[in-house]
Tab-separated table of C-alpha atoms in Angstrom:
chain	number	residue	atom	x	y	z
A	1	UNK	CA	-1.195	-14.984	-44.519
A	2	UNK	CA	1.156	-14.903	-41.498
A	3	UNK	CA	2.638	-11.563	-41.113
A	4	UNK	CA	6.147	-10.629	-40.050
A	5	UNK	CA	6.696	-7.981	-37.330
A	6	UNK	CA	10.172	-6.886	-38.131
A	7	UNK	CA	10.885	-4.560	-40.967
A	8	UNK	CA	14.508	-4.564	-42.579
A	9	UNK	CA	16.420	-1.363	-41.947
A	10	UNK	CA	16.516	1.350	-44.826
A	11	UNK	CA	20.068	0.876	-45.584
A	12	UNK	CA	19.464	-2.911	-46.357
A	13	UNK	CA	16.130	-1.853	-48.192
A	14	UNK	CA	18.469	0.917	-50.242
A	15	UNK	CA	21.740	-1.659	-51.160
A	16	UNK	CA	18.378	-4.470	-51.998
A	17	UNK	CA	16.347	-1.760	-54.389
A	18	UNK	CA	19.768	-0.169	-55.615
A	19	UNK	CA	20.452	-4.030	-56.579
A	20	UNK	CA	17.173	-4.542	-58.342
A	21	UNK	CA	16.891	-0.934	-59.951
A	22	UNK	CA	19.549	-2.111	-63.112
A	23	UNK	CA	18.628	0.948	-65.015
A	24	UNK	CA	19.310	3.292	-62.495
A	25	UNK	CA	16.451	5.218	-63.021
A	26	UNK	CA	15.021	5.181	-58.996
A	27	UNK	CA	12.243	2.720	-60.043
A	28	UNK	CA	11.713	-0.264	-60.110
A	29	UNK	CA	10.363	-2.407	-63.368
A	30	UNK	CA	7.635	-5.251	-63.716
A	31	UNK	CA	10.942	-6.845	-65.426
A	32	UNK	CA	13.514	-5.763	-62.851
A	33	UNK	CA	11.881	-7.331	-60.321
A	34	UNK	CA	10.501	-9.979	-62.295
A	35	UNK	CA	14.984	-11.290	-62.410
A	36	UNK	CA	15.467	-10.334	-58.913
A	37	UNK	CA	12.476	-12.668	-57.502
A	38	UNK	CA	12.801	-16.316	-56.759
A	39	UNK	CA	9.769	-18.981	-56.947
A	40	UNK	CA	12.916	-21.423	-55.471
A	41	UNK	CA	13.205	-23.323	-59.143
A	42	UNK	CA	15.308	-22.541	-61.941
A	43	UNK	CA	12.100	-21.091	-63.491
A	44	UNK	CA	11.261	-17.610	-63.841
A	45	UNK	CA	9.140	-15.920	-61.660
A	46	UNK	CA	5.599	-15.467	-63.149
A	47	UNK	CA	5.365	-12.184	-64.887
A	48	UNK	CA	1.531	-12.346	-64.406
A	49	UNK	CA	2.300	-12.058	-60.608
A	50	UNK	CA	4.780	-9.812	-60.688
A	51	UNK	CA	2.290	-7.382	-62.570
A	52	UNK	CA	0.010	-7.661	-59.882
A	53	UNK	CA	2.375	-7.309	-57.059
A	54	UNK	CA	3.729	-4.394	-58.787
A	55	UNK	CA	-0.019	-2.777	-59.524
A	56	UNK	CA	-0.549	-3.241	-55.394
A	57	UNK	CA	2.621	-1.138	-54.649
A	58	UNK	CA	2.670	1.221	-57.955
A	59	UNK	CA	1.157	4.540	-56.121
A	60	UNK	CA	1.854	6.777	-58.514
A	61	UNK	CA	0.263	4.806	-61.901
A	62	UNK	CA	3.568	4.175	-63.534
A	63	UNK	CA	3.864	0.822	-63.857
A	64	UNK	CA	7.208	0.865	-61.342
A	65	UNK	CA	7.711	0.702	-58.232
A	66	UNK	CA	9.570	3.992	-56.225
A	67	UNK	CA	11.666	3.231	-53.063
A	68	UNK	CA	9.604	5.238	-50.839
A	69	UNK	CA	7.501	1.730	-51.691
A	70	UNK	CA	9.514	-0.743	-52.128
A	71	UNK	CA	9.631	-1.292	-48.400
A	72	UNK	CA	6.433	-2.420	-48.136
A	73	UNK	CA	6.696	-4.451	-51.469
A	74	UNK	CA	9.587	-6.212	-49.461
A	75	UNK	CA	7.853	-6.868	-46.522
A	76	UNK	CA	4.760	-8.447	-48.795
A	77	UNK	CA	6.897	-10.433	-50.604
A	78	UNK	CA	8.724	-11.581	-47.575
A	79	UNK	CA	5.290	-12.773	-45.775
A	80	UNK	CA	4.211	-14.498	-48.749
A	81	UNK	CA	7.345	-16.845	-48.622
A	82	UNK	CA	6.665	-17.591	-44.533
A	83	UNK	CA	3.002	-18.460	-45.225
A	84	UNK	CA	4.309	-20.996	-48.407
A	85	UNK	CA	6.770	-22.310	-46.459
A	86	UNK	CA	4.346	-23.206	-43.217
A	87	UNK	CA	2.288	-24.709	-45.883
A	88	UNK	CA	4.507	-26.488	-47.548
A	89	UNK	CA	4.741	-29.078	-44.979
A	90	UNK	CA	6.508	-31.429	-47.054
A	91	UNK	CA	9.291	-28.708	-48.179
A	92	UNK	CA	8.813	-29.783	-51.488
A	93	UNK	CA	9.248	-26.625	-52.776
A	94	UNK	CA	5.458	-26.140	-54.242
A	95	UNK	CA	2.225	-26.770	-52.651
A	96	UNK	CA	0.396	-29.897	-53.440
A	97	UNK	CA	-3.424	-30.293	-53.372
A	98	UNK	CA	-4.401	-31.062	-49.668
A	99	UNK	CA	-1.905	-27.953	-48.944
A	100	UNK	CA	-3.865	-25.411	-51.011
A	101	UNK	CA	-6.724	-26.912	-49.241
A	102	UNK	CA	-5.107	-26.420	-45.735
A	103	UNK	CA	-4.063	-22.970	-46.752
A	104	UNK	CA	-7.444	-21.563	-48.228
A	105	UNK	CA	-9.476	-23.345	-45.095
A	106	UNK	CA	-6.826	-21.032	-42.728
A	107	UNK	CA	-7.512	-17.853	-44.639
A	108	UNK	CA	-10.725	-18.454	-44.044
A	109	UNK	CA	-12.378	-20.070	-47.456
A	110	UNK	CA	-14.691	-22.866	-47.230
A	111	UNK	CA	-14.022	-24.301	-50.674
A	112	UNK	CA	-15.266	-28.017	-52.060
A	113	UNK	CA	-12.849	-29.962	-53.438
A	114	UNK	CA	-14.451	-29.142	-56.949
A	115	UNK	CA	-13.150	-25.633	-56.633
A	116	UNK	CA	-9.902	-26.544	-55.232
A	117	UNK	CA	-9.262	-28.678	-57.843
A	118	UNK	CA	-10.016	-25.650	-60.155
A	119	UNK	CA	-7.738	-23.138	-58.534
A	120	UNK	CA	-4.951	-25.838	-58.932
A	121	UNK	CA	-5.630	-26.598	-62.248
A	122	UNK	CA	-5.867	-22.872	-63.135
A	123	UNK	CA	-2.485	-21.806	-60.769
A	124	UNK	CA	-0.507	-25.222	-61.901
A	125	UNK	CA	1.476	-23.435	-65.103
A	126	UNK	CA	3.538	-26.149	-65.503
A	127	UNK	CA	0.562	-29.162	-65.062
A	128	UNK	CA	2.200	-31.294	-62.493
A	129	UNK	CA	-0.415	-31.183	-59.878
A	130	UNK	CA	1.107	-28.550	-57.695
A	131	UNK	CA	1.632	-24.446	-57.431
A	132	UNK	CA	5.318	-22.995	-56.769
A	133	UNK	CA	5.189	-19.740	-54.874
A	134	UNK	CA	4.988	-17.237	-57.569
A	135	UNK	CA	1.737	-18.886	-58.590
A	136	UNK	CA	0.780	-19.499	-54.902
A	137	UNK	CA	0.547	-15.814	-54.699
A	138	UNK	CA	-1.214	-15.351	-57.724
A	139	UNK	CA	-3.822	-17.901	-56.592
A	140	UNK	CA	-4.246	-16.072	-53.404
A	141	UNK	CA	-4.711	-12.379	-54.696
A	142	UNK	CA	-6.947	-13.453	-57.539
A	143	UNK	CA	-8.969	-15.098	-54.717
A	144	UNK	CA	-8.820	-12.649	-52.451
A	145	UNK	CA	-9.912	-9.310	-54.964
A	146	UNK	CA	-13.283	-12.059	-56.188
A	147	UNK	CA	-14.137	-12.130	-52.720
A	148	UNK	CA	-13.910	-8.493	-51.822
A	149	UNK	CA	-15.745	-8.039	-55.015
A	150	UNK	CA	-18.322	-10.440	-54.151
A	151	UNK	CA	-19.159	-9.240	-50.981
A	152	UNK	CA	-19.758	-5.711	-51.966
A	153	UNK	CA	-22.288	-7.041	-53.864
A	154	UNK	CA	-23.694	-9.610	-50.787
A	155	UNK	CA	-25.272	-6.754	-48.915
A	156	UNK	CA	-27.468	-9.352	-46.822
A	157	UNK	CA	-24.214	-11.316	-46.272
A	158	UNK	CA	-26.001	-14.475	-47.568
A	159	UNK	CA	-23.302	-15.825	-49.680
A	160	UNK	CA	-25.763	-14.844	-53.045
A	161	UNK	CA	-25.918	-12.238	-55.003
A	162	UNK	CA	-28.363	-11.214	-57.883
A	163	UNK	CA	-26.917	-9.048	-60.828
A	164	UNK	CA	-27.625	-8.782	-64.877
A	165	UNK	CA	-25.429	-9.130	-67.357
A	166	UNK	CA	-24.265	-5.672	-67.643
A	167	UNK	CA	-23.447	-5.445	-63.795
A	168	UNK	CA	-21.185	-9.161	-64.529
A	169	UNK	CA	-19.521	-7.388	-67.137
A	170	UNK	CA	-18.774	-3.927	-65.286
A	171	UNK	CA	-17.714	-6.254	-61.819
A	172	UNK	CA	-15.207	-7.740	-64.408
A	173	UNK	CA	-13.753	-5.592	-66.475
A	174	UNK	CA	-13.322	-3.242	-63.354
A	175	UNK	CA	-11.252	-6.029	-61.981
A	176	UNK	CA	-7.632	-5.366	-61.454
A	177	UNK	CA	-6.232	-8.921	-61.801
């Protein structure tokens, strides 16, 4: 994912999170941010995404995000909509098959067209044959967190890995996606 070196000052940061926080209570909701977040069509942002962008941020385990985090949050959110849009190469507004592929390949996953197909299929809420950015970031955690958890397991760093059935079922349910 293409990172971006400048961080907005705190006063923007405080007017954005004072913005987002409706309730006033000096967090931030799954819900709140779930209205304040734009996948750039007139749908709502994916509350499956927003629970996971909110679980990366929530440091204190209550479901919300504080402001002393939100920064960060910002700057993640932020990121993610550079990397769509250099991916995105038809500014479409979603990304279409050969740009998942093109986007996966850069991060680094060798994937066959098989699985690609999959992870469209899967990330495509809507079934047209493309992901919008809220699911374009769901796609990319999800694959992300089953390759960290892979590779703890690939101590030989052979691309295979030999568990039981119990050890599937602990990697799984452990899983925070």
């Amino acid at each position: 994912m293409a990172q971006s070196n400048s961080m907005p000052d705190d006063k923007f940061l405080w007017d954005v999170f004072q913005r987002i926080d409706k309730n006033k209570s000096g967090f931030i909701s799954a819900d709140e941010l779930q209205v304040a977040l734009s996948n750039g069509t007139w749908s709502a942002f994916n509350p499956e995404t927003v629970r996971l962008i909110i679980g990366m941020f929530d440091h204190e385990y209550r479901g919300t995000v504080s402001f002393r985090d939100f920064g960060a949050l910002w700057k993640y959110v932020t990121d993610w909509q550079h990397c769509f849009r250099s991916f995105d190469t038809d500014n479409s507004g979603y990304i279409d098959r050969q740009e998942l592929k093109s986007a996966l390949s850069t991060f680094g996953y060798r994937l066959t067209d098989r699985l690609i197909e999959i992870l469209l299929h899967k990330f495509d809420r809507f079934g047209r044959g493309n992901i919008l950015f809220d699911d374009f970031i769901q796609c990319c955690i999800v694959l992300h967190t089953l390759t960290t958890l892979f590779k703890s397991h690939d101590t030989d760093m052979k691309g295979v890995i030999t568990i039981n059935y119990e050890q599937f079922l602990r990697m799984v349910l452990a899983l925070k996606i």
